[in-house]
Coordinates of C-alpha atoms in Angstrom, one line a residue:
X152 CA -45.5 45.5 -20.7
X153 CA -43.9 47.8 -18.2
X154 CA -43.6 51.3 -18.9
X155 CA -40.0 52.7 -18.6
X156 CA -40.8 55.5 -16.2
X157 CA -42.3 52.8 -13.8
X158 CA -39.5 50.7 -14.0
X159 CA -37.3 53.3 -13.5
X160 CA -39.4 54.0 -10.2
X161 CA -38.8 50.5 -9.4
X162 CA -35.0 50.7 -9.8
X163 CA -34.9 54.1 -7.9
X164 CA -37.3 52.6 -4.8
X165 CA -35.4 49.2 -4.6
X166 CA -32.2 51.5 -3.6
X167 CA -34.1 53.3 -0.8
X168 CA -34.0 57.4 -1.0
X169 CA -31.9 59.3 -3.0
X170 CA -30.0 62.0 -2.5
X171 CA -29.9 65.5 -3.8
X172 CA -26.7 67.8 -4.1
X173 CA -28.2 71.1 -4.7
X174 CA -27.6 72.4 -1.6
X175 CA -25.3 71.9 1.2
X176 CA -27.6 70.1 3.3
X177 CA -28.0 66.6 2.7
X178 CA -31.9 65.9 1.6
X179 CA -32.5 62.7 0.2
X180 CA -35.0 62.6 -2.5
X181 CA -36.3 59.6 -4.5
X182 CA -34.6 60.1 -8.0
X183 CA -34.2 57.2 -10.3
X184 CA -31.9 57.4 -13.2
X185 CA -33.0 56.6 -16.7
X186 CA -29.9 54.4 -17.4
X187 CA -31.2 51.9 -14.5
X188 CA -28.1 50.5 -13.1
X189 CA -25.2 51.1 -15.9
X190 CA -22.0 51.4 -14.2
X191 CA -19.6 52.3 -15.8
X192 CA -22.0 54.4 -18.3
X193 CA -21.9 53.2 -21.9
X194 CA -20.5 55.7 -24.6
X195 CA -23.6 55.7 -26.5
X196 CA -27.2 53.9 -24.8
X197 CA -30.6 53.7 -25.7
X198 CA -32.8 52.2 -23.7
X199 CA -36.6 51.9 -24.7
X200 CA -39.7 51.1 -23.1
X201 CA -40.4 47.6 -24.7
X202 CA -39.7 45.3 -21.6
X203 CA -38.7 41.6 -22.6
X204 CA -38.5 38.4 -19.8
X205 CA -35.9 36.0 -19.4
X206 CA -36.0 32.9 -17.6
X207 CA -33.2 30.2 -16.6
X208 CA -35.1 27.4 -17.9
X209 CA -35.1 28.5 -21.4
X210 CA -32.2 31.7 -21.5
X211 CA -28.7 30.7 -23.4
X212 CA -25.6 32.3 -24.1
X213 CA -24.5 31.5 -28.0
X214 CA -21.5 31.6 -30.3
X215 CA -22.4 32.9 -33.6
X216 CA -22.3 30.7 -36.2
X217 CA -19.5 33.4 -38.3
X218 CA -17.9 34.1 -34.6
X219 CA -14.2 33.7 -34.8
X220 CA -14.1 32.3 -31.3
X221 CA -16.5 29.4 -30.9
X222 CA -17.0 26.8 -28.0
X223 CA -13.2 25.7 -28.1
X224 CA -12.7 29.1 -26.6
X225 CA -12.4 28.4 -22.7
X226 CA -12.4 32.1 -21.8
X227 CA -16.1 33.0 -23.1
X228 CA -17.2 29.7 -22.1
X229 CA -16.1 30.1 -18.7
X230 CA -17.9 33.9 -18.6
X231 CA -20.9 32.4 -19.8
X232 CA -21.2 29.6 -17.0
X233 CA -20.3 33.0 -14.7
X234 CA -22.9 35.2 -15.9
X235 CA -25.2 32.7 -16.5
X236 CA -25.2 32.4 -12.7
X237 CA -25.2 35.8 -12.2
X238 CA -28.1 36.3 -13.3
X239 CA -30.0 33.2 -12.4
X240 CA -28.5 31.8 -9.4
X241 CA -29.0 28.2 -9.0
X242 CA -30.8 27.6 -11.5
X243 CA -30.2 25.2 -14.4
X244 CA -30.5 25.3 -18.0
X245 CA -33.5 23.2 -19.1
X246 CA -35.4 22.8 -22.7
X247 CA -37.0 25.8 -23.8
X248 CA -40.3 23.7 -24.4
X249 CA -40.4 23.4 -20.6
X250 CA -40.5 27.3 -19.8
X251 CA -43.8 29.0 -19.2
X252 CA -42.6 32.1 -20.9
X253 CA -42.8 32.2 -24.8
X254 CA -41.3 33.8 -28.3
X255 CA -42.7 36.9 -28.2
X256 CA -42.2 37.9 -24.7
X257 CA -39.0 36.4 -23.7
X258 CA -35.1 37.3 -24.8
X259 CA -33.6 33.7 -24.7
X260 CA -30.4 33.8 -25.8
X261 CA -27.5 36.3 -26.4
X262 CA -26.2 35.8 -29.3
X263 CA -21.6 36.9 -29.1
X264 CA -20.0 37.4 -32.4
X265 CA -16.5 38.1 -32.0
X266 CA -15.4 39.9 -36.0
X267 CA -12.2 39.6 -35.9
X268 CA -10.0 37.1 -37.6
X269 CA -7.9 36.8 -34.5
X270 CA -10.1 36.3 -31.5
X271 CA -7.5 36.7 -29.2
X272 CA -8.8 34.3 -26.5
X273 CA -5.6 32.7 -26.2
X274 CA -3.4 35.4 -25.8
X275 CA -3.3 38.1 -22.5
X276 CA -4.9 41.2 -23.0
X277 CA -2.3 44.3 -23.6
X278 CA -2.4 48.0 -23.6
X279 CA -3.1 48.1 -27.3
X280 CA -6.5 45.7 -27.0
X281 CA -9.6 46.4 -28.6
X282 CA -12.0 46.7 -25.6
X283 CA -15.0 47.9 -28.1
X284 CA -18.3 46.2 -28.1
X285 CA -21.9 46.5 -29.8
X286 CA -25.2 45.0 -27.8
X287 CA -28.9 45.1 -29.0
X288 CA -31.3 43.9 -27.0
X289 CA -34.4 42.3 -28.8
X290 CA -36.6 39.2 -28.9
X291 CA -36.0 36.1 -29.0
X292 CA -32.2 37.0 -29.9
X293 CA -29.8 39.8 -28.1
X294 CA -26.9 39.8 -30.0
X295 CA -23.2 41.3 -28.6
X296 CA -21.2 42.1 -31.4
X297 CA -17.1 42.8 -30.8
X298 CA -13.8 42.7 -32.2
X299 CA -11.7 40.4 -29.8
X300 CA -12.8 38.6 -26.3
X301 CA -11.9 41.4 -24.4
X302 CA -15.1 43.7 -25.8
X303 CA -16.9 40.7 -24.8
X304 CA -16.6 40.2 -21.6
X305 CA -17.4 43.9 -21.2
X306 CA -20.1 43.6 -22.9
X307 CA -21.6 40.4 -21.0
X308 CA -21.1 42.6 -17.9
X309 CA -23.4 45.1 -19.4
X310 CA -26.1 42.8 -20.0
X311 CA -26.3 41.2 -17.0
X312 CA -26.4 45.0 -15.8
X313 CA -29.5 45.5 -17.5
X314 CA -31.2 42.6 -16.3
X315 CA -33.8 43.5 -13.2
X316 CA -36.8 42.5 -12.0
X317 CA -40.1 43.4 -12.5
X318 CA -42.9 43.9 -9.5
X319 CA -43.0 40.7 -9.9
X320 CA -39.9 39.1 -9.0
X321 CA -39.7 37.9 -12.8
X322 CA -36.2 38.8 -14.6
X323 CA -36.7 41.3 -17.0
X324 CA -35.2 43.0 -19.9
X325 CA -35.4 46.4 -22.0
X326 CA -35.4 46.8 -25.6
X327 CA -31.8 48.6 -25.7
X328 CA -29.3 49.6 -28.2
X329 CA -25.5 50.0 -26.8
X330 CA -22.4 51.0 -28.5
X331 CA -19.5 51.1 -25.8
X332 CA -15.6 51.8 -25.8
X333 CA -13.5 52.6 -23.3
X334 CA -12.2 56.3 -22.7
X335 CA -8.7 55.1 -21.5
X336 CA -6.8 52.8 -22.2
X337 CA -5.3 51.8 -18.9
X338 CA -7.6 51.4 -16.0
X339 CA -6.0 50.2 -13.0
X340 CA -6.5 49.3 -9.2
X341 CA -2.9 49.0 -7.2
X342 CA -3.1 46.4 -4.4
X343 CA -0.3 46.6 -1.7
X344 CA 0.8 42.9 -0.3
X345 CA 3.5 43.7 1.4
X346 CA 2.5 45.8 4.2
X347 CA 0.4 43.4 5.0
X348 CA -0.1 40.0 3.4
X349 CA -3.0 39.4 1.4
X350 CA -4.4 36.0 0.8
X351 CA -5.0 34.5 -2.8
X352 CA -8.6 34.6 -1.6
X353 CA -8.5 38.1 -1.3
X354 CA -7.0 38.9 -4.4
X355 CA -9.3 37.0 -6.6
X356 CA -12.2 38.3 -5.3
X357 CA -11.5 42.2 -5.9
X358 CA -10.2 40.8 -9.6
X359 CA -13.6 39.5 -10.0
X360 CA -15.0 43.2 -8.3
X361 CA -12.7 44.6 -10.8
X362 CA -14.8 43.0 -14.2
X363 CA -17.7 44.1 -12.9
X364 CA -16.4 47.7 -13.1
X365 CA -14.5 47.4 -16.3
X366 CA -10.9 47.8 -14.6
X367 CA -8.6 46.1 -17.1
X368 CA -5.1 46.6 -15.0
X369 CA -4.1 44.7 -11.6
X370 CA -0.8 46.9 -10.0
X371 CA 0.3 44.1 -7.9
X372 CA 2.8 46.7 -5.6
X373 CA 3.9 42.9 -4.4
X374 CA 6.9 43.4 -2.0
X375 CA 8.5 46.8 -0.4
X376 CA 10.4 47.5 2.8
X377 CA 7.9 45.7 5.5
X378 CA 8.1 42.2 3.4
X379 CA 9.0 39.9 0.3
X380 CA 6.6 37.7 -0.1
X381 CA 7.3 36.8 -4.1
X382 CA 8.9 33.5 -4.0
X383 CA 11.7 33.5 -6.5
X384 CA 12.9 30.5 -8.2
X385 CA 15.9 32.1 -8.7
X386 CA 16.7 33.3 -5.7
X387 CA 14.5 31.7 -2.8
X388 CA 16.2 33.0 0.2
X389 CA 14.6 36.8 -0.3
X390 CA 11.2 35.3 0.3
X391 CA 12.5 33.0 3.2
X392 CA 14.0 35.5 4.9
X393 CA 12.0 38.9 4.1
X394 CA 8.6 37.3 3.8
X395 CA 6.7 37.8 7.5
X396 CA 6.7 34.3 7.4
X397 CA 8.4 31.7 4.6
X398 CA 5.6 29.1 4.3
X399 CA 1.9 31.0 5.1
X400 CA 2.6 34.4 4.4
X401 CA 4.2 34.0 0.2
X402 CA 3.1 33.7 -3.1
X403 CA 4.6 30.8 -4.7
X404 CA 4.9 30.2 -8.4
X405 CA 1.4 28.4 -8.6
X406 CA 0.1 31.2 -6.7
X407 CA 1.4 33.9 -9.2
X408 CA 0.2 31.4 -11.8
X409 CA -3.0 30.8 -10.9
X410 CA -3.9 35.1 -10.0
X411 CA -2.4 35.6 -13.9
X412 CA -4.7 33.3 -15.3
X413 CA -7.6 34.0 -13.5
X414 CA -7.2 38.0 -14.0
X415 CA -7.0 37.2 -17.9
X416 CA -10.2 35.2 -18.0
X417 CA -11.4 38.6 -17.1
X418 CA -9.7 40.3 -19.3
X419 CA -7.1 42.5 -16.8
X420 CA -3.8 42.3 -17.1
X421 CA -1.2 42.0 -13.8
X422 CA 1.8 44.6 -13.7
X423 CA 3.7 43.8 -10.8
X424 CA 5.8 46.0 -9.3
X425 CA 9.9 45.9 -7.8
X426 CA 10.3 49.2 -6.5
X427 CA 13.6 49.8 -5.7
X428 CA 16.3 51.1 -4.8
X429 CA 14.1 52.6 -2.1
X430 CA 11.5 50.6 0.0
X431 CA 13.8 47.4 0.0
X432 CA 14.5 46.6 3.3
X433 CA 13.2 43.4 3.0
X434 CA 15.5 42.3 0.1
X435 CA 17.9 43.0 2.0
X436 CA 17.0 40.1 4.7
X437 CA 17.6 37.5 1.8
X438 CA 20.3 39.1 -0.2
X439 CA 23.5 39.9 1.2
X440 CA 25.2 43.3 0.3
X441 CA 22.4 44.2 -2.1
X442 CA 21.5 47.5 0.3
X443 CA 23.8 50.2 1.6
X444 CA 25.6 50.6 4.8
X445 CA 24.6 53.0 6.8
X446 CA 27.1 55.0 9.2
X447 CA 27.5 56.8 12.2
X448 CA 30.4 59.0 11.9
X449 CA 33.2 56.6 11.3
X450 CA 31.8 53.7 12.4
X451 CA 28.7 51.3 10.3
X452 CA 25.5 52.0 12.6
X453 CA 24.1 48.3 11.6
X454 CA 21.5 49.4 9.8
X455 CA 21.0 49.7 6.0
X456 CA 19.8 52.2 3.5
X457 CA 18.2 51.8 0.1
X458 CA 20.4 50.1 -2.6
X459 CA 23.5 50.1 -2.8
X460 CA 23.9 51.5 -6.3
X461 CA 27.7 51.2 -6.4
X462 CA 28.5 47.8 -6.3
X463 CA 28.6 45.7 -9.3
X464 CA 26.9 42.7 -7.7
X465 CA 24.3 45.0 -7.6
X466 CA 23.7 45.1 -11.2
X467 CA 24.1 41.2 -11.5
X468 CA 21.6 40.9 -9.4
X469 CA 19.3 43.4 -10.7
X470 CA 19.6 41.1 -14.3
X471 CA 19.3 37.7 -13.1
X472 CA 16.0 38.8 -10.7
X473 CA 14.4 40.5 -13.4
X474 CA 15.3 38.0 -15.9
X475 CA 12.9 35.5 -13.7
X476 CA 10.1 38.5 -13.6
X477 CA 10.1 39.0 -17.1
X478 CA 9.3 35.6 -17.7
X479 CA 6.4 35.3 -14.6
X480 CA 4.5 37.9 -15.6
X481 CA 3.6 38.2 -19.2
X482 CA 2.4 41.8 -19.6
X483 CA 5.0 43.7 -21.9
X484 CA 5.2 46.1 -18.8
X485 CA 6.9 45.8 -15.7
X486 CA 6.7 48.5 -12.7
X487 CA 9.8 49.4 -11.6
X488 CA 8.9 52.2 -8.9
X489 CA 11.7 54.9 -8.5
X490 CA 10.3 56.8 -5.8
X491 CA 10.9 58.3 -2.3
X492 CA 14.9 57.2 -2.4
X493 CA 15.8 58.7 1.0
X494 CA 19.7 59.6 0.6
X495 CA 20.8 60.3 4.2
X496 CA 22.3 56.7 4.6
X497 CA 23.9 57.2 1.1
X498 CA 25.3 60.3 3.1
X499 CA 27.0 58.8 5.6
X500 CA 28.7 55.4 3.6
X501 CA 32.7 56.8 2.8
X502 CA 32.2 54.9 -0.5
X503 CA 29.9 56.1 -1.3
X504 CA 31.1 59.9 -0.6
X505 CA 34.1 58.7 -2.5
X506 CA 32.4 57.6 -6.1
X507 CA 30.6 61.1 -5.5
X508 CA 33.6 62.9 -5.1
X509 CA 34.9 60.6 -8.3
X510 CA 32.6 61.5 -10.1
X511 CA 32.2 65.3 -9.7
X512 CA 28.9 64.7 -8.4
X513 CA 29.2 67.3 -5.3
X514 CA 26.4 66.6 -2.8
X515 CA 24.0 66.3 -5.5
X516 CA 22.6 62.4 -4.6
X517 CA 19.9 62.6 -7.5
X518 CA 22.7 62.2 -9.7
X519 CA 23.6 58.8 -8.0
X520 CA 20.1 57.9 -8.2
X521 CA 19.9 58.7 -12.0
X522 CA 23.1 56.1 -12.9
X523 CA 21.0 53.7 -10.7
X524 CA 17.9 54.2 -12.3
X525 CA 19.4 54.4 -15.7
X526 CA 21.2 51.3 -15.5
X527 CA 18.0 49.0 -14.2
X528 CA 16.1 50.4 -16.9
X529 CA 18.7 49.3 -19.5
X530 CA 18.4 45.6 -17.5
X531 CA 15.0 45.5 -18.2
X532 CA 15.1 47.1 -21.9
X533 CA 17.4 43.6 -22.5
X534 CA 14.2 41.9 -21.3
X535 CA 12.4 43.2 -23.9
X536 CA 9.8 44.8 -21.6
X537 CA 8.3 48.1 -21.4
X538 CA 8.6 50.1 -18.1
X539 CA 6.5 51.9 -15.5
X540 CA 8.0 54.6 -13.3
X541 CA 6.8 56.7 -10.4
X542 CA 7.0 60.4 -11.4
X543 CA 10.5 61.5 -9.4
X544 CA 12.2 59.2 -11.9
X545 CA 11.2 61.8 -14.5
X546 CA 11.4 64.6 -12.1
X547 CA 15.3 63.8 -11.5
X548 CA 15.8 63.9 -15.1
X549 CA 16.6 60.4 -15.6
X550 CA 16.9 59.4 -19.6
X551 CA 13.8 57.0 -20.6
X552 CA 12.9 55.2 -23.6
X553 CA 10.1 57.4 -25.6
X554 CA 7.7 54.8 -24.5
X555 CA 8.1 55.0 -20.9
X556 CA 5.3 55.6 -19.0
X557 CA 4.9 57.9 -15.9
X558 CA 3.0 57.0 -12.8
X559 CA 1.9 60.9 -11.2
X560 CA 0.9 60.3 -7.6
X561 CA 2.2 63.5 -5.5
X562 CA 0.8 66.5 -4.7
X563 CA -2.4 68.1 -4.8
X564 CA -4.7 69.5 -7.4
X565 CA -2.4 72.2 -9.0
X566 CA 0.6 70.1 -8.4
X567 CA -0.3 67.2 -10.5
X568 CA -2.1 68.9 -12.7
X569 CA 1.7 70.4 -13.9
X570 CA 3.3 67.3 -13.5
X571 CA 0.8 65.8 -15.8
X572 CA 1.3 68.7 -18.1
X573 CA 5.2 68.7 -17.8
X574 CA 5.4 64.9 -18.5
X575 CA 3.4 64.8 -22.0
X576 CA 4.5 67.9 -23.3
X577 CA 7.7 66.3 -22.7
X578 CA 6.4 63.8 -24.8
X579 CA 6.3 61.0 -22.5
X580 CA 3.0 58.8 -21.7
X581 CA 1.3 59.2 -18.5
X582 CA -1.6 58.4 -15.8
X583 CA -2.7 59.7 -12.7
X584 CA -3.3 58.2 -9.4
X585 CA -2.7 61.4 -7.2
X586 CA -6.1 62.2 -5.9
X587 CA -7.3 58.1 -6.1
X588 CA -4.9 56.7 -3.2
X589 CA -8.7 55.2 -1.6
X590 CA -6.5 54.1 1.0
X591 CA -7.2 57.8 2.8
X592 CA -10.3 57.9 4.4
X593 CA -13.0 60.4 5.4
X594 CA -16.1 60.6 7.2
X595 CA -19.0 61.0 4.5
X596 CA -19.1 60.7 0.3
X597 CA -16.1 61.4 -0.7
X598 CA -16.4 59.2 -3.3
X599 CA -17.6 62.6 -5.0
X600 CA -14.2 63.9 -4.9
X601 CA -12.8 61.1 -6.4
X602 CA -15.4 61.1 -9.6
X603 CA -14.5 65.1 -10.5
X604 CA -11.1 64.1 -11.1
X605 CA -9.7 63.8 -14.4
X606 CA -6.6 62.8 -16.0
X607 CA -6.8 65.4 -18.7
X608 CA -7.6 68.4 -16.6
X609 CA -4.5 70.2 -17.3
X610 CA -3.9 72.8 -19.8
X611 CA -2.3 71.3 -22.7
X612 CA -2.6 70.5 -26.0
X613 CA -4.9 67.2 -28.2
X614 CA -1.3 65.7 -28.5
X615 CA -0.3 66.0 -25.0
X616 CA -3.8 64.5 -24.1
X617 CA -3.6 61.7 -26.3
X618 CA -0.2 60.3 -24.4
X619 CA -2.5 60.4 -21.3
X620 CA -3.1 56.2 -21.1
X621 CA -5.7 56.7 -18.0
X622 CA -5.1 55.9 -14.2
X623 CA -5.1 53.9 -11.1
X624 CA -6.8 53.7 -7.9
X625 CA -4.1 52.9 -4.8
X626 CA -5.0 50.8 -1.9
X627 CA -2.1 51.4 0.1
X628 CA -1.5 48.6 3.1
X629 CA -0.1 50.5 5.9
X630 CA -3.9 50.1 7.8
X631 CA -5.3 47.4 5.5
X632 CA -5.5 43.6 5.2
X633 CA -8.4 41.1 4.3
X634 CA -10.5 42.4 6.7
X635 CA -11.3 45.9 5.3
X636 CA -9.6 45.7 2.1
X637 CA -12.5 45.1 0.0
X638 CA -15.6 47.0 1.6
X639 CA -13.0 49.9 2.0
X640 CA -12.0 50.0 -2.0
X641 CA -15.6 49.3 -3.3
X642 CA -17.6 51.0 -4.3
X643 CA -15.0 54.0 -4.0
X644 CA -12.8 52.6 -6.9
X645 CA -16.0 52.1 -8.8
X646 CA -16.0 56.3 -9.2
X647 CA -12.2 55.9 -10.8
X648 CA -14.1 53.4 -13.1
X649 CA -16.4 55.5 -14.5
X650 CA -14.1 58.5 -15.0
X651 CA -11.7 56.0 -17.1
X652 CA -14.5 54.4 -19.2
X653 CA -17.1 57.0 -19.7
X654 CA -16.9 59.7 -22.0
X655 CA -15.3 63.0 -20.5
X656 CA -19.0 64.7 -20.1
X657 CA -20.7 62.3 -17.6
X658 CA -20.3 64.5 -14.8
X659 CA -23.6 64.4 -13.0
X660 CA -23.2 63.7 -9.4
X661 CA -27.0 62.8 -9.0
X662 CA -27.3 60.8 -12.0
X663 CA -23.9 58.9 -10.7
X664 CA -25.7 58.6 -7.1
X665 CA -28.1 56.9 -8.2
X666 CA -26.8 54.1 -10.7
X667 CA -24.3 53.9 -8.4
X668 CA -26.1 52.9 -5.7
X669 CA -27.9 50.0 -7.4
X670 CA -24.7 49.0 -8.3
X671 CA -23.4 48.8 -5.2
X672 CA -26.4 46.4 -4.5
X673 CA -25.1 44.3 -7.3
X674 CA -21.9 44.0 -6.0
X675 CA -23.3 43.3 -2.4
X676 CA -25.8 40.4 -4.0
X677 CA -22.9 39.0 -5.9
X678 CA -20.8 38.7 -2.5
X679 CA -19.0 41.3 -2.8
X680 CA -19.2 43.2 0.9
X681 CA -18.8 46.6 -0.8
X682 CA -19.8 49.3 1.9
X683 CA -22.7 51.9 1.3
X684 CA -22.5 55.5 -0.4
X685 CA -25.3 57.0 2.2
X686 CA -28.7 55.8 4.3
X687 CA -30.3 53.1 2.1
X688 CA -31.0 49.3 1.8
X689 CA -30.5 46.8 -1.0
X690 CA -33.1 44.2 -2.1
X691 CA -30.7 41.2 -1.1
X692 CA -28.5 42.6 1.3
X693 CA -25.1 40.8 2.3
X694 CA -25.1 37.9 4.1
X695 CA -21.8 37.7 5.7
X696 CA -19.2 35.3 5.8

């Protein structure tokens, strides 16, 4: 049998050198880490030196006979077929008679029991899932042990993770005992299609990236000022008119449909998100006197501001649209934005001045924004969904529902770290996407900055930490459409993965390096063009389109 310290040489050398972060200059070293390619890092692993072999002629994935989800469940049979061919390409299941390799040597089968009464393969996953699993690896039978699909598929990831091969080219398989949970509860990657569109092909692809890293939330930031390209049943003419272009460029119903149903087969859930009443200039194309008038002096300019949040067609509006939503999307939570109103066209409308001046308002506009706000979230309360906000929301002092949750993306280090401080002891949930927007580029790893940060580095207390619910990485499309969408946000986003599943303590950079490298490699063989962390080669590189 192998030894483990020459297999972990093997791992390390398949990834070409390593680097080392003790000093400023950058000196690769060869420096393999002892948990092979885990990404994200279990909570508890041990991995032993026994090495079994698998083969595809005699390997199977089983139900447990006391499993509460057996083969009627589509969703674990589909991930089996999927990491069945993960892991064996081509190949096809055969007899076990017909395999050279035998009992004693060979794993061949994984055994899932899910313990649960309710299996929950028919329903969508939700913020309160059980995403807990239990793996041991032995011969002839590895057995995955959790309490609902969801900790299953996880834990089929981490198996195929452990799976490498040998000098030989043979698929191979430590003894290995794994007990795994995730840290956070909501782990999310925000993908922008309205700056520019982004084809179903696209989306499904970083859905299926997004398994393999344990994400369990798709932000769908699906329409804002540039273009609307959610077709609505209810109201068709917004994507007509505000999509780029009304037939190639929207999502229609089956579309939404089919991106749903494929993200819960992997066990993420899809938030989308209305922002309003800023970044709406496209609504406006389709939906006549939804925005404001904007004015020059005395005299409309012809061009139109966020909102208008005086009009009570507005409201109407607001209840019929988000009536449709609440019924697309499933998820009990719906992102509702909030942020970056920009008030100079509110300004300049006389109406506008004149409900102000009604109202006792003065010139403060954030109190205008509040009775907007305030009234779209009581829309959606009647909905019966929960609500995501962007953090001005809170900062304007807008009254939420206890379980609102607050999405902190401004500022720098010090600056978030109080608004994420501010919101919880306020005792509001919250999660951070501030220093993930991968969308901002630099020259070099800065996917190093982006694994130090930490949702709960602020000073507060274990209650104000508990209403932390985890966090989001941001692809923002200003400079990004299928062409660099994917290579750009992977493996970057796979740092945010790690920092939301792993426990608070795995902080070593080299140790991250390097299992991070090899599972860059696993992307890249599983067609995923996910871009390199440093000077390197994988095994099977990518081929291309």
């Amino acid at each position: 049998m192998l030894q483990f310290t020459f297999l972990l040489l093997v791992l390390g050398c398949c990834q070409g050198l390593q680097p080392d972060y003790d000093s400023e200059d950058f000196q690769p070293v060869v420096q393999a880490s002892k948990y092979g390619s885990l990404w994200p890092l279990p909570q508890k692993v041990q991995i032993l030196d026994v090495c079994f072999k698998l083969s595809g002629s005699n390997f199977k994935f089983t139900d447990a006979k006391d499993s509460s989800a057996g083969p009627s469940c589509v969703l674990l049979q589909n991930a089996y077929r999927r990491y069945f061919e993960y892991l064996f390409g081509a190949a096809k299941q055969v007899k076990a008679g017909r395999s050279w390799l035998t009992g004693s040597t060979a794993v061949t089968q994984l055994q899932v029991w899910i313990t649960s009464p309710d299996s929950e393969c028919d329903t969508y996953p939700s913020v309160t899932s059980d995403e807990s699993y239990e793996l041991t690896v032995d011969q002839p039978v590895a057995v995955l042990k959790a309490p609902t699909v969801w900790g299953a598929l996880h834990g089929l990831e981490t198996f195929s993770q452990l799976v490498y091969e040998d000098e030989y080219g043979a698929k191979s398989i430590n003894s290995t005992t794994i007990s795994d949970f995730p840290r956070f509860a909501h782990r999310g990657i925000l993908l922008d299609s309205s700056r520019h569109f982004l084809p179903i092909k696209v989306i499904l692809a970083n859905l299926e990236t997004m398994a393999m890293n344990k994400f369990n939330v798709f932000h769908w930031h699906i329409v804002d000022d540039q273009s609307f390209p959610y077709m609505s049943r209810t109201f068709p003419q917004l994507s007509q008119k505000g999509a780029y272009h009304p037939y190639t460029h929207v999502y229609t119903p089956a579309d939404v449909k089919m991106v749903i149903e494929f993200a819960r087969m992997r066990g993420i859930r899809v938030i989308p998100e209305f922002d309003t009443p800023g970044h709406t200039q496209s609504w406006g194309k389709g939906q006549t006197d939804l925005l404001t008038p904007c004015f020059s002096g005395i005299k409309p300019s012809g061009t139109f501001g966020p909102v208008n949040p005086i009009r009570n067609t507005t409201y109407k509006f607001m209840d019929q649209f988000f009536q449709e939503v609440s019924a697309v999307f499933p998820d009990h939570y719906v992102h509702l934005g909030g942020d970056e109103v920009d008030f100079t066209c509110w300004k300049s409308n006389p109406d506008i001045q004149k409900f102000m001046a009604d109202q006792g308002f003065g010139q403060d506009y954030k109190k205008l924004e509040s009775i907007y706000i305030q009234r779209l979230l009581d829309i959606v309360t009647t909905t019966k969904k929960g609500y995501i906000v962007w953090q001005e929301v809170f900062d304007n002092e807008v009254k939420l529902k206890p379980d609102t949750v607050i999405h902190v993306w401004k500022g720098n280090l010090q600056a978030y770290q109080k608004e994420m401080a501010d919101i919880t002891s306020a005792g509001y949930q919250t999660m951070l996407s501030t220093p993930w927007y991968l969308n901002r580029i630099s020259y070099g790893q800065d996917w190093q900055g982006i694994y130090k940060a930490d949702p709960q580095d602020f000073k507060g207390t274990e209650e104000q930490y508990k209403l932390v619910i985890g966090g989001e990485a941001c692809m923002w499309g200003e400079y990004v459409d299928a062409t660099n969408l994917t290579p750009r946000l992977w493996p970057r986003a796979s740092a945010v993965a790690e920092r939301l599943w792993s426990a608070r303590n795995v902080t070593n950079i080299n140790d991250a390096y390097n299992r991070l490298s090899a599972h860059r490699c696993r992307m890249v063989e599983r067609g995923i063009p996910a871009e390199p962390l440093f000077s390197s080669f994988c095994p099977r590189e990518y081929k291309g389109i």
